[in-house]
Short mmCIF file of C-alpha atoms in Angstrom, two decimals:
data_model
loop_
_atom_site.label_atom_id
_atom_site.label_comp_id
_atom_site.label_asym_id
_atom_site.label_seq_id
_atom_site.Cartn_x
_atom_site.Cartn_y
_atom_site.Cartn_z
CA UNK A 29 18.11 2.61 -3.25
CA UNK A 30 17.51 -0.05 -0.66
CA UNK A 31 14.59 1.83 0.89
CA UNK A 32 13.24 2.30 -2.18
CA UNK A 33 13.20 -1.59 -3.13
CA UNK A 34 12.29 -2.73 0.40
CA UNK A 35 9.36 -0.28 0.13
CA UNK A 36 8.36 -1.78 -3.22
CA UNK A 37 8.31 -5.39 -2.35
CA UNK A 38 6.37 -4.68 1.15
CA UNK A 39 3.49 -3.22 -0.53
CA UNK A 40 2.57 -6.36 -2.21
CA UNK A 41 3.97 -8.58 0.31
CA UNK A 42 1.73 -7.29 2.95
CA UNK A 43 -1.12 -7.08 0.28
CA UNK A 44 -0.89 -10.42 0.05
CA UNK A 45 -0.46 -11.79 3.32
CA UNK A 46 -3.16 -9.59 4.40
CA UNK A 47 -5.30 -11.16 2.26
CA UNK A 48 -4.26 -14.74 3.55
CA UNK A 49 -5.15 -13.82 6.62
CA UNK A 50 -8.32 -12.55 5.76
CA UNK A 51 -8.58 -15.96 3.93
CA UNK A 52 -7.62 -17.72 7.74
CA UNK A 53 -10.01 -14.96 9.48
CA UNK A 54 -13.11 -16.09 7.68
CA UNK A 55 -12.86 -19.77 8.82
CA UNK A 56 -14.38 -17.95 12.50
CA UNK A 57 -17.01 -16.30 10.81
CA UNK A 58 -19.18 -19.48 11.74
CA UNK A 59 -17.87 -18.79 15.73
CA UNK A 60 -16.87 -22.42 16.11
CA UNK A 61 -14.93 -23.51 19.06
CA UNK A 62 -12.56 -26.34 17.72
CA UNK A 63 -10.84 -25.30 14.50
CA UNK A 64 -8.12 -23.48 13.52
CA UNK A 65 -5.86 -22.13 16.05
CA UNK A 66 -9.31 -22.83 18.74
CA UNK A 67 -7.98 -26.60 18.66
CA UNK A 68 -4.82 -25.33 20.52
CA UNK A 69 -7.15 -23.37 23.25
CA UNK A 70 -9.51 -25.55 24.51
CA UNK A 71 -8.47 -24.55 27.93
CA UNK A 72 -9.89 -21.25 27.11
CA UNK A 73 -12.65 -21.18 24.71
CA UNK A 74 -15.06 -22.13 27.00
CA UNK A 75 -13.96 -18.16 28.68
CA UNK A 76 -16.55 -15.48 27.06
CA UNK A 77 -14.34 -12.69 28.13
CA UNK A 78 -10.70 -14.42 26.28
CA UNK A 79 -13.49 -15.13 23.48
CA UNK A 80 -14.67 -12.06 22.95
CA UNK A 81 -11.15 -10.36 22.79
CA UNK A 82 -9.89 -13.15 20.37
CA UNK A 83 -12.62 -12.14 18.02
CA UNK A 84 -12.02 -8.13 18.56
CA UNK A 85 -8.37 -9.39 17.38
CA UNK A 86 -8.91 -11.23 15.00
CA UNK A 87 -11.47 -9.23 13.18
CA UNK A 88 -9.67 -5.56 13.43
CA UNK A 89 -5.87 -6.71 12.97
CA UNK A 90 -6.24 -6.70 8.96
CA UNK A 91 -7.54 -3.15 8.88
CA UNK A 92 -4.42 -2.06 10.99
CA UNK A 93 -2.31 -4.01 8.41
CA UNK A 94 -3.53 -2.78 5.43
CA UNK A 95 -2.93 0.96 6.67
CA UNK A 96 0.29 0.56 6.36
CA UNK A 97 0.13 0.19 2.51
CA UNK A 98 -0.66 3.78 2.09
CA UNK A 99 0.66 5.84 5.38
CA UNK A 100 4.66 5.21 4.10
CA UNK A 101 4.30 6.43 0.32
CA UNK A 102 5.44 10.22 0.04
CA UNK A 103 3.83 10.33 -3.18
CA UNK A 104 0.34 9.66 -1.25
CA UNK A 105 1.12 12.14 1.91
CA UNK A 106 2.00 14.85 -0.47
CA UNK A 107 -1.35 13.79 -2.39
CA UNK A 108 -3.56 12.76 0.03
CA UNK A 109 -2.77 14.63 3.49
CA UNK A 110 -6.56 14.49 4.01
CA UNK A 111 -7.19 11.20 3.39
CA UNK A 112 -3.54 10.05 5.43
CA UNK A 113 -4.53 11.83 8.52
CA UNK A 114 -7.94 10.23 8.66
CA UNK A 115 -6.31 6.77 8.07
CA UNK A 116 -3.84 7.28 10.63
CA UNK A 117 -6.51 8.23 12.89
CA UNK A 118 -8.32 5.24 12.25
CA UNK A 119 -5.07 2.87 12.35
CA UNK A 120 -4.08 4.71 16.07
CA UNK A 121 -8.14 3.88 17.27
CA UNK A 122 -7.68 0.34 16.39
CA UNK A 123 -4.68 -0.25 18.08
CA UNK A 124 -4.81 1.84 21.07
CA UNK A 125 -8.69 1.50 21.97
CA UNK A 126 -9.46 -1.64 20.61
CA UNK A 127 -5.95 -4.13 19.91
CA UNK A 128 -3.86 -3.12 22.78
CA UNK A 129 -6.26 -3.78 25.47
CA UNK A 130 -7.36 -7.51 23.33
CA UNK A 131 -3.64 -8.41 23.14
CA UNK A 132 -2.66 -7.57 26.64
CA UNK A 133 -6.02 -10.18 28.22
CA UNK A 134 -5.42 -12.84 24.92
CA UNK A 135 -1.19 -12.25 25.58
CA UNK A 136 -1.87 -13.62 29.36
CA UNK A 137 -3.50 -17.26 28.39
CA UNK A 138 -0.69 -17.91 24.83
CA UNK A 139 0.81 -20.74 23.97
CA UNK A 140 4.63 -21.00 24.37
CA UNK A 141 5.11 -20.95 28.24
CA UNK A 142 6.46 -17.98 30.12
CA UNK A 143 8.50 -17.39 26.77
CA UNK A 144 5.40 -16.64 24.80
CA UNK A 145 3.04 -14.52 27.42
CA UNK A 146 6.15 -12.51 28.49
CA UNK A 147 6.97 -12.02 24.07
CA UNK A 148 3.24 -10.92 23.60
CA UNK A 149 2.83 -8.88 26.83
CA UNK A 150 6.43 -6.71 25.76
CA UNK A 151 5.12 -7.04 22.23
CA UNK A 152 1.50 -5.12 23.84
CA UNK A 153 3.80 -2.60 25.77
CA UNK A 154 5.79 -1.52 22.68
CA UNK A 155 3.61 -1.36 20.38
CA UNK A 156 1.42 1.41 22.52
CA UNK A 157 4.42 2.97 23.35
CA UNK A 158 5.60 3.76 19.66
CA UNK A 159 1.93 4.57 18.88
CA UNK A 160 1.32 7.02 21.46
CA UNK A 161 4.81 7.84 20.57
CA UNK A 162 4.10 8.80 17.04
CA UNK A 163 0.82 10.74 18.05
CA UNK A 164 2.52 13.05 20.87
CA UNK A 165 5.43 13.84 17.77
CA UNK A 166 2.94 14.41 15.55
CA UNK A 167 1.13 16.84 17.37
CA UNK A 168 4.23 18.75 17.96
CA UNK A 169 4.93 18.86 14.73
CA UNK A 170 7.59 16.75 14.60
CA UNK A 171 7.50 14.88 11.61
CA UNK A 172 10.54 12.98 11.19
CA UNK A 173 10.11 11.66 14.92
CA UNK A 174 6.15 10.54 14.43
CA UNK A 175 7.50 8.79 11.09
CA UNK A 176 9.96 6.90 13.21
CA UNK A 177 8.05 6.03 15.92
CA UNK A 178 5.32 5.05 13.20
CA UNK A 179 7.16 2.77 11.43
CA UNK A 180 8.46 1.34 14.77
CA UNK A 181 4.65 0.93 15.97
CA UNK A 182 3.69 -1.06 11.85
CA UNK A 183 6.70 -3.25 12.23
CA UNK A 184 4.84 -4.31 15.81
CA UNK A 185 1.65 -4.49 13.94
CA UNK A 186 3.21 -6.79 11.41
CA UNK A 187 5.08 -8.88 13.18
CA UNK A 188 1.61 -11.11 12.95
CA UNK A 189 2.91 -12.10 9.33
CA UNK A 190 6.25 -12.65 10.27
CA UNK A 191 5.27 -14.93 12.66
CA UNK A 192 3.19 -17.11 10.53
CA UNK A 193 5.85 -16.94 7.53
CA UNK A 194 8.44 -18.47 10.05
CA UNK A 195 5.74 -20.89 11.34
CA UNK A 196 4.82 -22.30 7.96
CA UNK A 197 8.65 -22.61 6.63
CA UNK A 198 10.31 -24.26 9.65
CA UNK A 199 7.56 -26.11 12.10
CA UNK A 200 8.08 -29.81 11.58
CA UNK A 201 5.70 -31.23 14.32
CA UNK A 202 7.41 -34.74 14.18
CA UNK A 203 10.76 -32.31 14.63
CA UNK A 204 9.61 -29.54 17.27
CA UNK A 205 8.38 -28.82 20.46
CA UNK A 206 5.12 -26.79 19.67
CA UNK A 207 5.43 -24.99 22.94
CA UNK A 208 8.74 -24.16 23.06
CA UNK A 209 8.70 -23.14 18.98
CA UNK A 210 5.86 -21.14 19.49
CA UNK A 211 7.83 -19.32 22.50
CA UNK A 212 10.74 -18.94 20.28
CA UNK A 213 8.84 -17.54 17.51
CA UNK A 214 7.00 -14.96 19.33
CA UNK A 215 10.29 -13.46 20.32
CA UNK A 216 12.07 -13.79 17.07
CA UNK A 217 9.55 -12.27 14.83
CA UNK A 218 9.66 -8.89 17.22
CA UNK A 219 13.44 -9.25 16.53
CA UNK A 220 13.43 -9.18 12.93
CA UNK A 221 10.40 -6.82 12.65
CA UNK A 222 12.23 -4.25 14.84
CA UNK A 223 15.85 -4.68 13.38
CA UNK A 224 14.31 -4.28 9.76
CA UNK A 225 12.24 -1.09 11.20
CA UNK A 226 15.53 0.72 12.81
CA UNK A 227 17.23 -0.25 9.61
CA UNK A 228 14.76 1.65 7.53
CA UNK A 229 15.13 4.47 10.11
CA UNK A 230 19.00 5.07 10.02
CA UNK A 231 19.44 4.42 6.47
CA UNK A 232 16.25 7.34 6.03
CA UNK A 233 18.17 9.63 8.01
CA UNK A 234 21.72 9.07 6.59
CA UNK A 235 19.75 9.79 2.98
CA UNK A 236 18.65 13.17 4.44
CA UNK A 237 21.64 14.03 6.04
CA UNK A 238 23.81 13.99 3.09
CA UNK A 239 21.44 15.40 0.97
#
């Protein structure tokens, strides 16, 4: 029963964030260098290279989100194999070819001090590990162990929105260190992303086991 209503509310929870970020995402579109979270990387933006892989992140990272609203339905796997398997392919491209390597070069230059690049660089290393995970399972045929390591590599993927949900409740700049928050945050958000995702996990396999 818990599955069931966490799986309810995160469809349009992620629908909507997604399309907030879409909403942040399109103040780029123009490629200016000093707005937005830009204002925080002047120390960088004048780098084509961090550039580049900031937009390649920015741009891409929704699409990988928005998988998610269909690849954890049974209803649409037993409806839609075809159409799961080609969005899975495409969600597995985006991270591995394209989001990974962006992460890893952007995850070198963050904000937060050692505390943040080490968070995003063990973020980048887990969430290619539980990807490549999920496809080596997967082509085994092991199903419940690619839908584990799946949900393991989303709950990486969104642990974008978790981040800015704790950012935009607690940051008080007069209050916080923006460095140090920042740090914190990057960490924390993996935390709660992963707990929730091995949650999901051991309650879906005490369900099947006493079944």
């Amino acid at each position: 029963m818990i599955i069931k209503i966490v799986r309810i509310a995160a469809i349009p929870a992620i629908l909507i964030f997604s399309i907030l970020m879409l909403k942040t995402i399109s103040q780029y579109t123009g490629f200016d260098k000093d707005i937005g979270f830009l204002l925080f990387k002047q120390k960088v933006v004048s780098n084509p290279y961090w550039m580049a892989f900031f937009y390649i992140h920015i741009f891409s990272i929704t699409l990988c989100l928005l998988a998610g609203l269909t690849q954890f339905s049974s209803r649409f796997l037993r409806e839609n194999r075809k159409l799961h398997r080609w969005i899975g392919r495409m969600y597995v491209y985006n991270i591995l070819i394209i989001n990974v390597p962006a992460c890893f070069v952007l995850g070198l230059f963050s904000n937060g001090g050692m505390m943040g690049i080490t968070g995003f660089l063990v973020q980048d290393i887990l969430w290619a590990y539980f990807t490549v995970s999920g496809i080596v399972f997967i082509k085994k045929g092991n199903i419940p162990e690619h839908r584990k390591y799946m949900i393991l590599s989303y709950a990486v993927t969104t642990t974008a929105i978790t981040f800015r949900i704790i950012k935009n409740l607690f940051y008080m700049e007069n209050l916080h260190d923006y460095e140090l928050f920042y740090g914190l945050n990057v960490w924390i958000s993996l935390i709660i992303n992963l707990s929730a995702a091995f949650f999901m996990i051991r309650r879906s396999a005490d369900i099947i086991s006493q079944s």
